[in-house]
Amino acid sequence: MDQKVRVRFAPSPTGPLHIGGVRTALYNYLFARQHGGEMILRIEDTDSQRFVPGAEEYINEALAWLGIKIDEGVREGGEYGPYKQSERRDIYREHVKMLLNAGKAYIAFDTPEELDARRESTPNFQYDASTRMSMRNSLSLSADEVKELLDNGAKYVVRFLIEPGRDVEVNDLIRGKVTINSSVLDDKVLYKSADDLPTYHLANIVDDHLMKVSHVIRGEEWLPSAPLHVLLYEAFGWVDTMPAFVHLPLLLKPDGKGKLSKRDGDRLGFPVFPLEWQDPKSGEISSGYRESGYLPEAVVNFLALLGWNPGDDTEFMSMQELIDKFSLDHCSKSGAKFDFEKGKWFNHKYLQELPDAQLTELFKPILKENGVEGFSDEYIIRVVSMVKGRINFVKDLWEQSRYFFVEPTEYDAKSVKKRWNEGTPQLMNELIEVLNGIDDFSCASVEPTVLGWITDKNYHMGNVMNAFRLTVVGECKGPHMFDITELLGKEETVRRVRLGVERIK
Ligand code: GLU
């Protein structure tokens, strides 16, 4: 690549960043880092109607949480700023003038009411070469009329003059050549005098050019805009430095039928936003990956594989490994099903990689919330090491291990029905005798003694052991029974068996 790689992530601050947007940011980042290039974060806030307070902060926080580092941006600064479009009005105004002077754009005075009326009277109306001379604009009106309207402060927009009947080629590094005939395009609005702001198309192209962007990597939903963008590069005379286009595949619903939406997340119970978000107007809260207990490394790994693969069956990759392996050649054209169960599985796997001491620190506040205090770190670490294989989230530790901290007060009804019968209390009383006779309560010592007793007496192994577990744990689940009793100790184990005999009916 002869040109320096410079990519940009260009979100509009219209709400919380959707998980699809996060994936776009991630691919931009991986690509930039791999090529020793730079990543820009540009805030595209030219649509004042859709601006949502807090959205920009949210974007910054989400990217930081995930470890996606920005080289140039509003907060980072950089040579090509400002990086917020609402602060670049002068630049856009100047570029609009360039197009007008070159005859590549024109001024249109049609009011919203006039446009509506026209849409009503002309089926499939499009503002283009076939209709523009019947509208009110600087091409159809005389120079004097235009001047008078402008002098009187009439509101206007600037439209792009699209020549019909031309094949416009978009070279997409994932999709190959995409050709579209210019006749299907309308004369897009590039600038509105009402708020002195450009539209997305103009601002986007001007900024990509001025910020020396080499690759435009964005979601597939922007592919339809690409031919227009190519024409704008031509109109400005910038074709030689036009960035390469990369349109990433859509994220699809888990069943593959249609685009992933917020509603799918609500319906199926998984977040579609990186961080929790509270809508400033309605107060409605949308869940986030962070607050739901996901590790950022797991989210990054999961997202990286939605639309890309490393070319082999490697699944676990750190950010650095992703940077090393990423390649546009292995990005898919077709949409990627959002398999949130896989996301959970990644989180499970990443939690297993955390040192027990670190998991313990994450677990402590949850213990506190549940009123558990006074256990040593050493004790909690041992609990964590025993049950972590069963968790997808840190919060699951509590459900999986509460009996290490509080005695069971209820006993799982199904297990009781299956494992507790008339003779069980007598068996458990005998077990208490056996346990009381053991001095060394380690697993290595208790296990052979208890199992030996069951065998000698010819008792049913499953019935005795399950009843025993029921009294100690409250249900017939959990890690190895004698690891549990080792940690609980003799006194507590015997106490629980006794309580079980009293309480289970
Ligand atoms: N502002 C657009 C968005 O919200 C940017 C699209 C692009 O990357 O060109 O996604």
Short mmCIF file of N, CA and C in Angstrom, two decimals, residues 216-274:
data_model
loop_
_atom_site.label_atom_id
_atom_site.label_comp_id
_atom_site.label_asym_id
_atom_site.label_seq_id
_atom_site.Cartn_x
_atom_site.Cartn_y
_atom_site.Cartn_z
N VAL A 216 -12.51 3.72 3.63
CA VAL A 216 -13.80 3.96 4.28
C VAL A 216 -14.38 2.60 4.63
N ILE A 217 -14.31 2.23 5.89
CA ILE A 217 -14.83 0.93 6.33
C ILE A 217 -16.09 1.21 7.14
N ARG A 218 -17.24 0.75 6.62
CA ARG A 218 -18.50 1.09 7.28
C ARG A 218 -19.53 0.00 6.99
N GLY A 219 -20.68 0.12 7.62
CA GLY A 219 -21.71 -0.90 7.49
C GLY A 219 -22.32 -0.93 6.10
N GLU A 220 -22.87 -2.09 5.76
CA GLU A 220 -23.47 -2.31 4.45
C GLU A 220 -24.60 -1.34 4.14
N GLU A 221 -25.22 -0.81 5.21
CA GLU A 221 -26.35 0.09 4.97
C GLU A 221 -25.93 1.36 4.22
N TRP A 222 -24.62 1.62 4.17
CA TRP A 222 -24.15 2.81 3.46
C TRP A 222 -23.77 2.53 2.02
N LEU A 223 -23.83 1.29 1.61
CA LEU A 223 -23.46 0.94 0.23
C LEU A 223 -24.28 1.73 -0.81
N PRO A 224 -25.61 1.89 -0.59
CA PRO A 224 -26.39 2.65 -1.58
C PRO A 224 -25.92 4.11 -1.74
N SER A 225 -25.26 4.65 -0.73
CA SER A 225 -24.78 6.03 -0.84
C SER A 225 -23.47 6.11 -1.61
N ALA A 226 -22.79 4.99 -1.76
CA ALA A 226 -21.43 5.02 -2.31
C ALA A 226 -21.34 5.58 -3.74
N PRO A 227 -22.28 5.22 -4.65
CA PRO A 227 -22.17 5.79 -6.00
C PRO A 227 -22.24 7.32 -5.99
N LEU A 228 -23.12 7.83 -5.16
CA LEU A 228 -23.23 9.28 -5.03
C LEU A 228 -21.90 9.86 -4.53
N HIS A 229 -21.30 9.16 -3.59
CA HIS A 229 -20.02 9.62 -3.05
C HIS A 229 -18.94 9.63 -4.12
N VAL A 230 -18.94 8.59 -4.95
CA VAL A 230 -17.96 8.54 -6.06
C VAL A 230 -18.17 9.75 -6.96
N LEU A 231 -19.43 10.06 -7.27
CA LEU A 231 -19.71 11.21 -8.13
C LEU A 231 -19.27 12.52 -7.49
N LEU A 232 -19.40 12.60 -6.18
CA LEU A 232 -18.95 13.81 -5.49
C LEU A 232 -17.43 13.95 -5.57
N TYR A 233 -16.72 12.83 -5.39
CA TYR A 233 -15.26 12.90 -5.54
C TYR A 233 -14.90 13.41 -6.93
N GLU A 234 -15.63 12.91 -7.93
CA GLU A 234 -15.38 13.37 -9.31
C GLU A 234 -15.64 14.85 -9.44
N ALA A 235 -16.78 15.28 -8.90
CA ALA A 235 -17.17 16.69 -9.05
C ALA A 235 -16.13 17.62 -8.42
N PHE A 236 -15.53 17.17 -7.34
CA PHE A 236 -14.50 17.99 -6.68
C PHE A 236 -13.14 17.84 -7.36
N GLY A 237 -13.01 16.84 -8.25
CA GLY A 237 -11.71 16.59 -8.88
C GLY A 237 -10.75 15.85 -7.95
N TRP A 238 -11.31 15.00 -7.09
CA TRP A 238 -10.47 14.30 -6.10
C TRP A 238 -10.35 12.81 -6.38
N VAL A 239 -10.68 12.40 -7.57
CA VAL A 239 -10.75 10.95 -7.84
C VAL A 239 -9.43 10.25 -7.53
N ASP A 240 -8.31 10.92 -7.79
CA ASP A 240 -7.01 10.28 -7.58
C ASP A 240 -6.75 9.89 -6.12
N THR A 241 -7.34 10.63 -5.22
CA THR A 241 -7.10 10.32 -3.80
C THR A 241 -8.35 9.77 -3.13
N MET A 242 -9.28 9.29 -3.96
CA MET A 242 -10.52 8.74 -3.39
C MET A 242 -10.18 7.53 -2.52
N PRO A 243 -10.76 7.45 -1.30
CA PRO A 243 -10.46 6.29 -0.46
C PRO A 243 -11.03 5.00 -1.04
N ALA A 244 -10.48 3.88 -0.60
CA ALA A 244 -11.06 2.58 -0.98
C ALA A 244 -12.30 2.36 -0.12
N PHE A 245 -13.31 1.69 -0.71
CA PHE A 245 -14.53 1.44 0.05
C PHE A 245 -14.59 0.00 0.57
N VAL A 246 -15.06 -0.14 1.77
CA VAL A 246 -15.24 -1.46 2.38
C VAL A 246 -16.59 -1.44 3.10
N HIS A 247 -17.55 -2.19 2.57
CA HIS A 247 -18.86 -2.23 3.23
C HIS A 247 -19.04 -3.56 3.94
N LEU A 248 -19.12 -3.48 5.25
CA LEU A 248 -19.17 -4.70 6.08
C LEU A 248 -20.56 -5.33 6.06
N PRO A 249 -20.62 -6.66 6.16
CA PRO A 249 -21.93 -7.32 6.10
C PRO A 249 -22.81 -6.93 7.30
N LEU A 250 -24.09 -7.00 7.08
CA LEU A 250 -25.06 -6.68 8.14
C LEU A 250 -24.97 -7.68 9.28
N LEU A 251 -25.34 -7.22 10.46
CA LEU A 251 -25.56 -8.17 11.56
C LEU A 251 -27.03 -8.57 11.49
N LEU A 252 -27.26 -9.87 11.44
CA LEU A 252 -28.62 -10.37 11.29
C LEU A 252 -29.19 -10.86 12.62
N LYS A 253 -30.50 -10.96 12.67
CA LYS A 253 -31.17 -11.56 13.82
C LYS A 253 -30.61 -12.96 14.06
N PRO A 254 -30.70 -13.47 15.30
CA PRO A 254 -30.15 -14.80 15.58
C PRO A 254 -30.65 -15.88 14.62
N ASP A 255 -31.89 -15.77 14.14
CA ASP A 255 -32.38 -16.80 13.21
C ASP A 255 -32.03 -16.48 11.76
N GLY A 256 -31.32 -15.38 11.55
CA GLY A 256 -30.86 -15.04 10.20
C GLY A 256 -31.90 -14.32 9.36
N LYS A 257 -33.11 -14.13 9.93
CA LYS A 257 -34.17 -13.51 9.13
C LYS A 257 -34.27 -12.01 9.40
N GLY A 258 -33.50 -11.25 8.65
CA GLY A 258 -33.58 -9.79 8.77
C GLY A 258 -32.51 -9.21 9.68
N LYS A 259 -32.49 -7.89 9.66
CA LYS A 259 -31.47 -7.13 10.36
C LYS A 259 -31.65 -7.18 11.88
N LEU A 260 -30.56 -7.28 12.59
CA LEU A 260 -30.62 -7.29 14.06
C LEU A 260 -31.15 -5.95 14.56
N SER A 261 -32.13 -6.00 15.47
CA SER A 261 -32.66 -4.74 16.00
C SER A 261 -32.69 -4.79 17.52
N LYS A 262 -32.95 -3.62 18.08
CA LYS A 262 -33.03 -3.52 19.53
C LYS A 262 -34.13 -4.44 20.07
N ARG A 263 -35.21 -4.55 19.27
CA ARG A 263 -36.33 -5.39 19.71
C ARG A 263 -35.95 -6.86 19.86
N ASP A 264 -35.02 -7.33 18.98
CA ASP A 264 -34.57 -8.73 19.11
C ASP A 264 -33.90 -8.94 20.45
N GLY A 265 -33.11 -7.94 20.85
CA GLY A 265 -32.43 -8.03 22.14
C GLY A 265 -33.44 -8.10 23.28
N ASP A 266 -34.46 -7.23 23.22
CA ASP A 266 -35.48 -7.20 24.27
C ASP A 266 -36.22 -8.54 24.31
N ARG A 267 -36.57 -9.04 23.12
CA ARG A 267 -37.37 -10.24 23.00
C ARG A 267 -36.59 -11.47 23.49
N LEU A 268 -35.31 -11.54 23.12
CA LEU A 268 -34.54 -12.75 23.42
C LEU A 268 -33.62 -12.60 24.63
N GLY A 269 -33.62 -11.40 25.20
CA GLY A 269 -32.88 -11.22 26.44
C GLY A 269 -31.37 -11.10 26.29
N PHE A 270 -30.91 -10.31 25.34
CA PHE A 270 -29.48 -10.03 25.29
C PHE A 270 -29.29 -8.57 24.90
N PRO A 271 -28.18 -7.95 25.33
CA PRO A 271 -27.98 -6.54 25.02
C PRO A 271 -27.59 -6.32 23.56
N VAL A 272 -28.02 -5.22 22.99
CA VAL A 272 -27.53 -4.84 21.65
C VAL A 272 -26.70 -3.56 21.72
N PHE A 273 -26.40 -3.14 22.96
CA PHE A 273 -25.56 -1.96 23.16
C PHE A 273 -24.36 -2.33 24.03
N PRO A 274 -23.22 -1.69 23.80
CA PRO A 274 -22.05 -2.05 24.61
C PRO A 274 -22.23 -1.69 26.09
#
